[in-house]
């Protein structure tokens, strides 16, 4: 499977505005695949971001579009040379053809078996199987291990990437054993040196324990009624204590909780995560976190994290000097990674 030619079977999830080209490119340069979330970017910004990525890395990277919103910068990103596009929260239909016409690859994130069948019908180059353990907005209502088994079963030679609640080499080991070709990590990459997340948010991830992430509808912003997973905080506690009231009746609604010097304001219940440029009640903001948050104990840089995950995986799998070849026949859908000797 020569699809992506990754050295390591690890993808950095699109993590909204938290991922910078620096983070994504460092991931690529370390032998994994980085990404940018372009859903909310204007075409000009998408061109600039893709150009930045191409200047910073020669490795493959992907750009993501959440199909709950119109993919207004997709054409621009493709023209700028995005090599891989993933779609989430919907099926791309004809958009997949548009991507392929630009010689780019298509990945589709799914949250259930029916979505996986549709992705296969759309001839996705790879499928991202997201479990309910995922941080950020959660497409799935099914545990990753259950859904992954179902999706791998029907995927044939199409690689399946496991996502949701994964943070370390043991998670990689488990996912590959289940037939995944790779894993995709979101929350774990939020807690890296290069991420744009506010330091207080990063530290909250480091301090979090297993069970601190909550699946909820508490935050909305521009995307109401979309389930998400976050760290428990005062905003969530107060909303739950008030009986989870609807918009217009929530405690502290409309209060400014954080802002930056450019006039960007986060109000209570906004679904944007706090960035490093902001000041305010950072812990009251929307702190996305998957169930793997309890396994986050530090803030490494991306390259260090990737090599650590790989070493943990190797220790567990008793891999020999050529683990990539040893593994490559285990599942026909494996993405190629490592040396091709
Ligand atoms: C801060 C944050 C922002 C996210 N933004 C996006 C996004 O823009 N598009 C998308 O498809 N998924 C997004 N996700 C979900 C990820 O793609 C991925 O499915 C999830 O992070 C995997 O779970 P994990 O966080 O437990 O690793 C986001 C996740 C986080 C933590």
Tab-separated table of N, CA and C in Angstrom, residues 110-114 116-117 120 127-133 140 142-156 158-163 166 174-182 331:
chain	number	residue	atom	x	y	z
A	110	UNK	N	-15.597	8.780	9.629
A	110	UNK	CA	-16.934	8.233	9.853
A	110	UNK	C	-17.129	7.957	11.334
A	111	UNK	N	-18.407	7.944	11.741
A	111	UNK	CA	-18.735	7.683	13.141
A	111	UNK	C	-19.638	6.481	13.306
A	112	UNK	N	-19.967	5.839	12.182
A	112	UNK	CA	-20.758	4.607	12.280
A	112	UNK	C	-20.539	3.760	11.025
A	113	UNK	N	-21.096	2.558	11.064
A	113	UNK	CA	-20.831	1.599	9.994
A	113	UNK	C	-21.432	2.059	8.671
A	114	UNK	N	-22.601	2.662	8.747
A	114	UNK	CA	-23.243	3.133	7.532
A	114	UNK	C	-22.367	4.207	6.847
A	116	UNK	N	-19.197	4.386	7.024
A	116	UNK	CA	-18.040	3.697	6.427
A	116	UNK	C	-18.431	3.087	5.083
A	117	UNK	N	-19.626	2.516	5.012
A	117	UNK	CA	-20.082	1.941	3.735
A	117	UNK	C	-20.175	3.033	2.666
A	120	UNK	N	-16.778	4.047	1.475
A	120	UNK	CA	-16.225	3.063	0.524
A	120	UNK	C	-16.869	3.249	-0.844
A	127	UNK	N	-10.151	5.679	5.363
A	127	UNK	CA	-11.286	6.006	6.234
A	127	UNK	C	-10.741	6.306	7.624
A	128	UNK	N	-11.238	7.373	8.223
A	128	UNK	CA	-10.910	7.643	9.618
A	128	UNK	C	-12.104	7.194	10.447
A	129	UNK	N	-11.853	6.275	11.347
A	129	UNK	CA	-12.920	5.708	12.170
A	129	UNK	C	-12.853	6.385	13.533
A	130	UNK	N	-13.807	7.283	13.796
A	130	UNK	CA	-13.787	8.047	15.051
A	130	UNK	C	-14.714	7.399	16.076
A	131	UNK	N	-14.186	7.109	17.240
A	131	UNK	CA	-14.989	6.571	18.326
A	131	UNK	C	-15.529	7.687	19.207
A	132	UNK	N	-16.476	7.328	20.062
A	132	UNK	CA	-17.141	8.306	20.931
A	132	UNK	C	-16.174	8.878	21.985
A	133	UNK	N	-15.000	8.298	22.089
A	133	UNK	CA	-14.003	8.763	23.058
A	133	UNK	C	-13.298	10.035	22.597
A	140	UNK	N	-19.236	10.325	16.435
A	140	UNK	CA	-19.602	8.945	16.738
A	140	UNK	C	-20.399	8.836	18.033
A	142	UNK	N	-20.401	5.489	19.150
A	142	UNK	CA	-19.982	4.104	19.394
A	142	UNK	C	-18.541	4.071	19.893
A	143	UNK	N	-18.259	3.149	20.803
A	143	UNK	CA	-16.888	2.996	21.296
A	143	UNK	C	-15.963	2.657	20.127
A	144	UNK	N	-14.763	3.206	20.163
A	144	UNK	CA	-13.826	3.012	19.050
A	144	UNK	C	-13.573	1.532	18.776
A	145	UNK	N	-13.331	0.753	19.816
A	145	UNK	CA	-12.955	-0.653	19.566
A	145	UNK	C	-14.100	-1.391	18.857
A	146	UNK	N	-15.330	-1.076	19.190
A	146	UNK	CA	-16.483	-1.725	18.551
A	146	UNK	C	-16.595	-1.302	17.090
A	147	UNK	N	-16.532	0.008	16.873
A	147	UNK	CA	-16.701	0.518	15.504
A	147	UNK	C	-15.519	0.121	14.617
A	148	UNK	N	-14.324	0.174	15.188
A	148	UNK	CA	-13.133	-0.158	14.396
A	148	UNK	C	-13.237	-1.590	13.870
A	149	UNK	N	-13.653	-2.510	14.735
A	149	UNK	CA	-13.784	-3.913	14.302
A	149	UNK	C	-14.764	-4.012	13.132
A	150	UNK	N	-15.870	-3.290	13.232
A	150	UNK	CA	-16.885	-3.344	12.168
A	150	UNK	C	-16.359	-2.740	10.868
A	151	UNK	N	-15.656	-1.619	10.987
A	151	UNK	CA	-15.203	-0.904	9.789
A	151	UNK	C	-14.061	-1.668	9.110
A	152	UNK	N	-13.142	-2.198	9.917
A	152	UNK	CA	-12.039	-2.985	9.342
A	152	UNK	C	-12.603	-4.182	8.581
A	153	UNK	N	-13.633	-4.757	9.133
A	153	UNK	CA	-14.267	-5.949	8.535
A	153	UNK	C	-14.716	-5.701	7.089
A	154	UNK	N	-15.210	-4.495	6.826
A	154	UNK	CA	-15.765	-4.241	5.484
A	154	UNK	C	-14.811	-3.445	4.592
A	155	UNK	N	-13.667	-3.011	5.144
A	155	UNK	CA	-12.878	-2.017	4.400
A	155	UNK	C	-11.969	-2.615	3.339
A	156	UNK	N	-11.750	-3.940	3.374
A	156	UNK	CA	-10.899	-4.569	2.366
A	156	UNK	C	-9.527	-3.948	2.328
A	158	UNK	N	-8.829	-0.835	1.738
A	158	UNK	CA	-8.831	0.605	2.065
A	158	UNK	C	-8.352	0.780	3.512
A	159	UNK	N	-7.271	1.540	3.716
A	159	UNK	CA	-6.743	1.689	5.078
A	159	UNK	C	-7.740	2.384	6.001
A	160	UNK	N	-7.761	1.914	7.244
A	160	UNK	CA	-8.628	2.505	8.262
A	160	UNK	C	-7.747	3.127	9.342
A	161	UNK	N	-8.008	4.378	9.645
A	161	UNK	CA	-7.269	5.109	10.673
A	161	UNK	C	-8.158	5.205	11.903
A	162	UNK	N	-7.633	4.793	13.062
A	162	UNK	CA	-8.424	4.810	14.299
A	162	UNK	C	-8.232	6.141	15.016
A	163	UNK	N	-9.333	6.705	15.530
A	163	UNK	CA	-9.259	7.988	16.243
A	163	UNK	C	-10.230	7.990	17.406
A	166	UNK	N	-7.088	8.255	21.957
A	166	UNK	CA	-5.778	7.605	21.844
A	166	UNK	C	-4.672	8.603	22.191
A	174	UNK	N	-2.704	-1.371	20.259
A	174	UNK	CA	-4.053	-1.942	20.294
A	174	UNK	C	-4.784	-1.711	18.964
A	175	UNK	N	-4.663	-0.495	18.446
A	175	UNK	CA	-5.381	-0.172	17.196
A	175	UNK	C	-4.830	-0.994	16.026
A	176	UNK	N	-3.513	-1.125	15.956
A	176	UNK	CA	-2.945	-1.905	14.851
A	176	UNK	C	-3.310	-3.377	14.984
A	177	UNK	N	-3.334	-3.853	16.213
A	177	UNK	CA	-3.742	-5.253	16.432
A	177	UNK	C	-5.161	-5.480	15.923
A	178	UNK	N	-5.961	-4.436	16.028
A	178	UNK	CA	-7.366	-4.558	15.597
A	178	UNK	C	-7.527	-4.378	14.093
A	179	UNK	N	-6.419	-4.129	13.410
A	179	UNK	CA	-6.485	-4.016	11.957
A	179	UNK	C	-6.458	-2.603	11.427
A	180	UNK	N	-6.298	-1.612	12.318
A	180	UNK	CA	-6.145	-0.238	11.819
A	180	UNK	C	-4.807	-0.115	11.093
A	181	UNK	N	-4.747	0.811	10.151
A	181	UNK	CA	-3.497	1.081	9.434
A	181	UNK	C	-2.686	2.151	10.144
A	182	UNK	N	-3.344	2.952	10.947
A	182	UNK	CA	-2.677	4.074	11.611
A	182	UNK	C	-3.620	4.595	12.692
A	331	UNK	N	-2.550	-6.716	7.584
A	331	UNK	CA	-3.848	-6.256	7.113
A	331	UNK	C	-3.639	-5.631	5.749
